[in-house]
Each structure stands twice: as C-alpha cells, then as structure tokens.
Amino acid sequence: MNLTNKLKLISQSKGKEFLVKRYLLDCCEKLIRFRSGECLPKNLKVARNFLRGVATKKQIHQSVWEIEGNAFGTEYYSELGIRVYFRVNKDVKADLIQVRISKGLNHNDSKKYLIEMAYFIDYVFCHIQFSSNWLFEESCEQFMCPRLFKRYFGNDA
C-alpha cells in the first residue's frame, strides 16, 4: 500500500484535508515513545488545538519552529562524533538507544531512522500550518500507520 501517494490524493479534496491532518498527527503521536523530552507531546497539543481553531497562527508557528529545531538538532547531534554527541544532547542519545532497542537496528541505521523520523514530524507540522506544503516522500511512509489509515479512510481510499 502506497500511503504517501494515497494521502496526497485524498488531501486534494477540501472535505478530507482536515482528516488527513488529524491522521498525520495521530501518526506522530505513535512516535512519542521514540522521542525524549517534552517537545513533541507539547507541540502535538498545540497542533490539535490549531486544527480545532483554538490555537493561534502565532502558536502553531512557534510549534513548527520548535519541531524544526528538534529535527535539525537530531541530525546535527547524531552526525557528530561520539565524544561531542554524548556530552551535548542527552535527549538524542536516549532516542538513539530507544530506536536501537525497539527496532533492532545497528547504530548507523538507528541514526538514519531517527533523523528521518524527526523530519517526518517536521513535515507534518509544516503541513498543519500550511496545507499547500506537501513535503512527504517515500521515506516518510515508514512512519505512517496503515491501521490508522484504514480507520480514517477505509479500505477503498
């Protein structure tokens, strides 16, 4: 099932755009277990409030900025040498360990997975703020839940 292409088609329908955004946020919710710190849970609340019309554009903009900073930080700290990396960002260290244990990946694959996950989350938040931003690529599909997809859009989507 190619969820990325299906979602892109579904999102082009004005009536389904809200549902696509909720689905993507729920996919991010499932990734909280891989992310240390409060950045993701806190900003998921803001994004959900924004969809309901409760949060302001300024609040969602701040959330997108924090999530993007988190993605850049994850990439930066997981690419640095071991000595600098472990001293500088304890959250990324914990995230890497969690991914390695949960997914059974080696160190390099867990770094790649964690970076791709951070950018997927960033893309979701960009899409929440600006619907016209369709940044999702094939690598994003690994973070999209097929069971949630069926719950939101059915088997025929």
PDB file of C-alpha atoms in Angstrom:
ATOM      1  CA  MET A   1       0.000   0.000   0.000  1.00  0.00           C
ATOM      2  CA  ASN A   2       1.497   3.328  -1.025  1.00  0.00           C
ATOM      3  CA  LEU A   3       0.143   5.552   1.735  1.00  0.00           C
ATOM      4  CA  THR A   4       2.093   8.627   0.690  1.00  0.00           C
ATOM      5  CA  ASN A   5       0.516   8.822  -2.763  1.00  0.00           C
ATOM      6  CA  LYS A   6      -2.928   7.900  -1.446  1.00  0.00           C
ATOM      7  CA  LEU A   7      -2.744  10.615   1.200  1.00  0.00           C
ATOM      8  CA  LYS A   8      -1.644  13.175  -1.352  1.00  0.00           C
ATOM      9  CA  LEU A   9      -4.691  12.385  -3.492  1.00  0.00           C
ATOM     10  CA  ILE A  10      -7.031  12.396  -0.512  1.00  0.00           C
ATOM     11  CA  SER A  11      -5.648  15.701   0.772  1.00  0.00           C
ATOM     12  CA  GLN A  12      -6.500  17.421  -2.512  1.00  0.00           C
ATOM     13  CA  SER A  13     -10.177  17.053  -1.633  1.00  0.00           C
ATOM     14  CA  LYS A  14     -11.136  20.046   0.536  1.00  0.00           C
ATOM     15  CA  GLY A  15     -13.524  17.940   2.572  1.00  0.00           C
ATOM     16  CA  LYS A  16     -10.793  15.447   3.511  1.00  0.00           C
ATOM     17  CA  GLU A  17      -7.936  17.854   4.269  1.00  0.00           C
ATOM     18  CA  PHE A  18      -8.841  18.094   7.967  1.00  0.00           C
ATOM     19  CA  LEU A  19      -8.993  14.294   8.225  1.00  0.00           C
ATOM     20  CA  VAL A  20      -5.553  13.930   6.600  1.00  0.00           C
ATOM     21  CA  LYS A  21      -4.101  16.366   9.129  1.00  0.00           C
ATOM     22  CA  ARG A  22      -5.650  14.507  12.049  1.00  0.00           C
ATOM     23  CA  TYR A  23      -4.333  11.221  10.669  1.00  0.00           C
ATOM     24  CA  LEU A  24      -0.807  12.639  10.357  1.00  0.00           C
ATOM     25  CA  LEU A  25      -0.899  13.982  13.914  1.00  0.00           C
ATOM     26  CA  ASP A  26      -2.026  10.573  15.148  1.00  0.00           C
ATOM     27  CA  CYS A  27       0.943   9.031  13.323  1.00  0.00           C
ATOM     28  CA  CYS A  28       3.204  11.482  15.172  1.00  0.00           C
ATOM     29  CA  GLU A  29       1.508  10.534  18.441  1.00  0.00           C
ATOM     30  CA  LYS A  30       2.629   6.937  17.891  1.00  0.00           C
ATOM     31  CA  LEU A  31       6.232   8.177  17.609  1.00  0.00           C
ATOM     32  CA  ILE A  32       6.324   9.828  21.047  1.00  0.00           C
ATOM     33  CA  ARG A  33       7.889   6.700  22.516  1.00  0.00           C
ATOM     34  CA  PHE A  34      10.986   7.329  20.400  1.00  0.00           C
ATOM     35  CA  ARG A  35      11.350  10.995  21.363  1.00  0.00           C
ATOM     36  CA  SER A  36      12.746  12.124  24.700  1.00  0.00           C
ATOM     37  CA  GLY A  37      11.828  15.436  26.181  1.00  0.00           C
ATOM     38  CA  GLU A  38       8.572  17.343  26.014  1.00  0.00           C
ATOM     39  CA  CYS A  39       8.912  18.993  22.598  1.00  0.00           C
ATOM     40  CA  LEU A  40       6.727  16.571  20.640  1.00  0.00           C
ATOM     41  CA  PRO A  41       3.902  15.984  23.165  1.00  0.00           C
ATOM     42  CA  LYS A  42       3.647  19.700  23.957  1.00  0.00           C
ATOM     43  CA  ASN A  43       3.525  20.727  20.313  1.00  0.00           C
ATOM     44  CA  LEU A  44       1.094  17.969  19.342  1.00  0.00           C
ATOM     45  CA  LYS A  45      -1.376  19.607  21.738  1.00  0.00           C
ATOM     46  CA  VAL A  46      -0.821  22.970  20.051  1.00  0.00           C
ATOM     47  CA  ALA A  47      -1.289  21.452  16.583  1.00  0.00           C
ATOM     48  CA  ARG A  48      -4.519  19.708  17.604  1.00  0.00           C
ATOM     49  CA  ASN A  49      -5.776  22.965  19.141  1.00  0.00           C
ATOM     50  CA  PHE A  50      -4.871  24.794  15.933  1.00  0.00           C
ATOM     51  CA  LEU A  51      -6.953  22.338  13.897  1.00  0.00           C
ATOM     52  CA  ARG A  52      -9.886  22.933  16.238  1.00  0.00           C
ATOM     53  CA  GLY A  53      -9.462  26.695  15.875  1.00  0.00           C
ATOM     54  CA  VAL A  54      -8.356  27.188  19.480  1.00  0.00           C
ATOM     55  CA  ALA A  55      -4.629  27.889  18.960  1.00  0.00           C
ATOM     56  CA  THR A  56      -3.479  30.958  17.040  1.00  0.00           C
ATOM     57  CA  LYS A  57      -1.287  31.182  13.950  1.00  0.00           C
ATOM     58  CA  LYS A  58       1.456  32.557  16.170  1.00  0.00           C
ATOM     59  CA  GLN A  59       1.247  29.494  18.448  1.00  0.00           C
ATOM     60  CA  ILE A  60       1.384  26.999  15.574  1.00  0.00           C
ATOM     61  CA  HIS A  61       4.243  28.964  14.013  1.00  0.00           C
ATOM     62  CA  GLN A  62       6.151  28.675  17.308  1.00  0.00           C
ATOM     63  CA  SER A  63       5.405  24.937  17.400  1.00  0.00           C
ATOM     64  CA  VAL A  64       6.636  24.428  13.852  1.00  0.00           C
ATOM     65  CA  TRP A  65       9.787  26.352  14.731  1.00  0.00           C
ATOM     66  CA  GLU A  66      10.427  24.164  17.810  1.00  0.00           C
ATOM     67  CA  ILE A  67       9.761  20.917  15.924  1.00  0.00           C
ATOM     68  CA  GLU A  68      12.034  22.019  13.075  1.00  0.00           C
ATOM     69  CA  GLY A  69      14.760  22.910  15.569  1.00  0.00           C
ATOM     70  CA  ASN A  70      14.353  19.475  17.090  1.00  0.00           C
ATOM     71  CA  ALA A  71      14.823  17.853  13.651  1.00  0.00           C
ATOM     72  CA  PHE A  72      17.924  19.930  12.901  1.00  0.00           C
ATOM     73  CA  GLY A  73      19.315  19.158  16.352  1.00  0.00           C
ATOM     74  CA  THR A  74      18.706  15.445  15.913  1.00  0.00           C
ATOM     75  CA  GLU A  75      20.534  15.452  12.604  1.00  0.00           C
ATOM     76  CA  TYR A  76      23.387  17.573  13.919  1.00  0.00           C
ATOM     77  CA  TYR A  77      23.971  15.656  17.134  1.00  0.00           C
ATOM     78  CA  SER A  78      23.617  12.207  15.641  1.00  0.00           C
ATOM     79  CA  GLU A  79      26.126  13.023  12.919  1.00  0.00           C
ATOM     80  CA  LEU A  80      28.785  14.405  15.263  1.00  0.00           C
ATOM     81  CA  GLY A  81      31.491  12.298  16.788  1.00  0.00           C
ATOM     82  CA  ILE A  82      30.656  10.135  19.770  1.00  0.00           C
ATOM     83  CA  ARG A  83      32.506  12.219  22.364  1.00  0.00           C
ATOM     84  CA  VAL A  84      30.815  15.504  21.444  1.00  0.00           C
ATOM     85  CA  TYR A  85      27.462  13.874  20.815  1.00  0.00           C
ATOM     86  CA  PHE A  86      27.108  12.236  24.229  1.00  0.00           C
ATOM     87  CA  ARG A  87      28.060  15.387  26.088  1.00  0.00           C
ATOM     88  CA  VAL A  88      25.928  17.770  24.115  1.00  0.00           C
ATOM     89  CA  ASN A  89      22.449  16.302  23.753  1.00  0.00           C
ATOM     90  CA  LYS A  90      21.211  13.664  26.203  1.00  0.00           C
ATOM     91  CA  ASP A  91      17.766  13.500  24.535  1.00  0.00           C
ATOM     92  CA  VAL A  92      19.184  12.415  21.178  1.00  0.00           C
ATOM     93  CA  LYS A  93      21.351   9.847  22.957  1.00  0.00           C
ATOM     94  CA  ALA A  94      18.262   8.433  24.698  1.00  0.00           C
ATOM     95  CA  ASP A  95      16.306   8.497  21.418  1.00  0.00           C
ATOM     96  CA  LEU A  96      19.030   6.564  19.605  1.00  0.00           C
ATOM     97  CA  ILE A  97      19.100   3.937  22.323  1.00  0.00           C
ATOM     98  CA  GLN A  98      15.291   3.642  22.237  1.00  0.00           C
ATOM     99  CA  VAL A  99      15.277   3.217  18.443  1.00  0.00           C
ATOM    100  CA  ARG A 100      18.094   0.672  18.555  1.00  0.00           C
ATOM    101  CA  ILE A 101      16.309  -1.420  21.182  1.00  0.00           C
ATOM    102  CA  SER A 102      12.783  -1.114  19.761  1.00  0.00           C
ATOM    103  CA  LYS A 103      13.639  -1.549  16.103  1.00  0.00           C
ATOM    104  CA  GLY A 104      16.665  -3.833  16.467  1.00  0.00           C
ATOM    105  CA  LEU A 105      18.821  -1.565  14.312  1.00  0.00           C
ATOM    106  CA  ASN A 106      22.562  -1.093  14.355  1.00  0.00           C
ATOM    107  CA  HIS A 107      23.990   2.291  15.324  1.00  0.00           C
ATOM    108  CA  ASN A 108      24.178   3.786  11.810  1.00  0.00           C
ATOM    109  CA  ASP A 109      20.708   2.574  10.832  1.00  0.00           C
ATOM    110  CA  SER A 110      19.235   3.897  14.071  1.00  0.00           C
ATOM    111  CA  LYS A 111      20.807   7.320  13.372  1.00  0.00           C
ATOM    112  CA  LYS A 112      19.276   7.344   9.900  1.00  0.00           C
ATOM    113  CA  TYR A 113      15.877   6.215  11.221  1.00  0.00           C
ATOM    114  CA  LEU A 114      15.886   8.861  13.947  1.00  0.00           C
ATOM    115  CA  ILE A 115      16.787  11.643  11.506  1.00  0.00           C
ATOM    116  CA  GLU A 116      14.098  10.543   9.023  1.00  0.00           C
ATOM    117  CA  MET A 117      11.565  10.394  11.870  1.00  0.00           C
ATOM    118  CA  ALA A 118      12.453  13.895  13.071  1.00  0.00           C
ATOM    119  CA  TYR A 119      11.974  15.262   9.556  1.00  0.00           C
ATOM    120  CA  PHE A 120       8.697  13.372   9.096  1.00  0.00           C
ATOM    121  CA  ILE A 121       7.376  15.039  12.247  1.00  0.00           C
ATOM    122  CA  ASP A 122       8.616  18.396  10.948  1.00  0.00           C
ATOM    123  CA  TYR A 123       6.838  17.818   7.609  1.00  0.00           C
ATOM    124  CA  VAL A 124       3.599  17.007   9.446  1.00  0.00           C
ATOM    125  CA  PHE A 125       3.763  20.254  11.394  1.00  0.00           C
ATOM    126  CA  CYS A 126       4.568  22.251   8.251  1.00  0.00           C
ATOM    127  CA  HIS A 127       1.540  20.644   6.600  1.00  0.00           C
ATOM    128  CA  ILE A 128      -0.653  21.540   9.569  1.00  0.00           C
ATOM    129  CA  GLN A 129       0.395  25.177   9.340  1.00  0.00           C
ATOM    130  CA  PHE A 130       0.334  25.437   5.540  1.00  0.00           C
ATOM    131  CA  SER A 131      -1.835  22.871   3.761  1.00  0.00           C
ATOM    132  CA  SER A 132      -0.149  23.536   0.435  1.00  0.00           C
ATOM    133  CA  ASN A 133       3.145  22.128   1.797  1.00  0.00           C
ATOM    134  CA  TRP A 134       3.196  18.501   0.660  1.00  0.00           C
ATOM    135  CA  LEU A 135       6.701  17.508   1.693  1.00  0.00           C
ATOM    136  CA  PHE A 136       6.099  13.803   2.223  1.00  0.00           C
ATOM    137  CA  GLU A 137       8.368  11.463   0.307  1.00  0.00           C
ATOM    138  CA  GLU A 138       8.586   7.704   0.124  1.00  0.00           C
ATOM    139  CA  SER A 139      10.858   7.591   3.195  1.00  0.00           C
ATOM    140  CA  CYS A 140       8.012   9.124   5.246  1.00  0.00           C
ATOM    141  CA  GLU A 141       5.799   6.104   4.710  1.00  0.00           C
ATOM    142  CA  GLN A 142       7.637   4.086   7.352  1.00  0.00           C
ATOM    143  CA  PHE A 143       6.143   6.433   9.958  1.00  0.00           C
ATOM    144  CA  MET A 144       2.580   6.284   8.615  1.00  0.00           C
ATOM    145  CA  CYS A 145       0.373   3.705  10.317  1.00  0.00           C
ATOM    146  CA  PRO A 146      -1.626   1.501   7.896  1.00  0.00           C
ATOM    147  CA  ARG A 147      -4.147   0.568  10.632  1.00  0.00           C
ATOM    148  CA  LEU A 148      -4.826   4.236  11.380  1.00  0.00           C
ATOM    149  CA  PHE A 149      -5.103   4.861   7.649  1.00  0.00           C
ATOM    150  CA  LYS A 150      -7.842   2.227   7.333  1.00  0.00           C
ATOM    151  CA  ARG A 151      -9.633   3.637  10.365  1.00  0.00           C
ATOM    152  CA  TYR A 152      -9.605   7.158   8.911  1.00  0.00           C
ATOM    153  CA  PHE A 153     -10.131   6.461   5.223  1.00  0.00           C
ATOM    154  CA  GLY A 154     -11.388   2.886   4.900  1.00  0.00           C
ATOM    155  CA  ASN A 155     -10.120   0.142   2.618  1.00  0.00           C
ATOM    156  CA  ASP A 156     -11.106   1.891  -0.605  1.00  0.00           C
ATOM    157  CA  ALA A 157      -9.025   5.025  -0.125  1.00  0.00           C
TER     158      ALA A 157
END
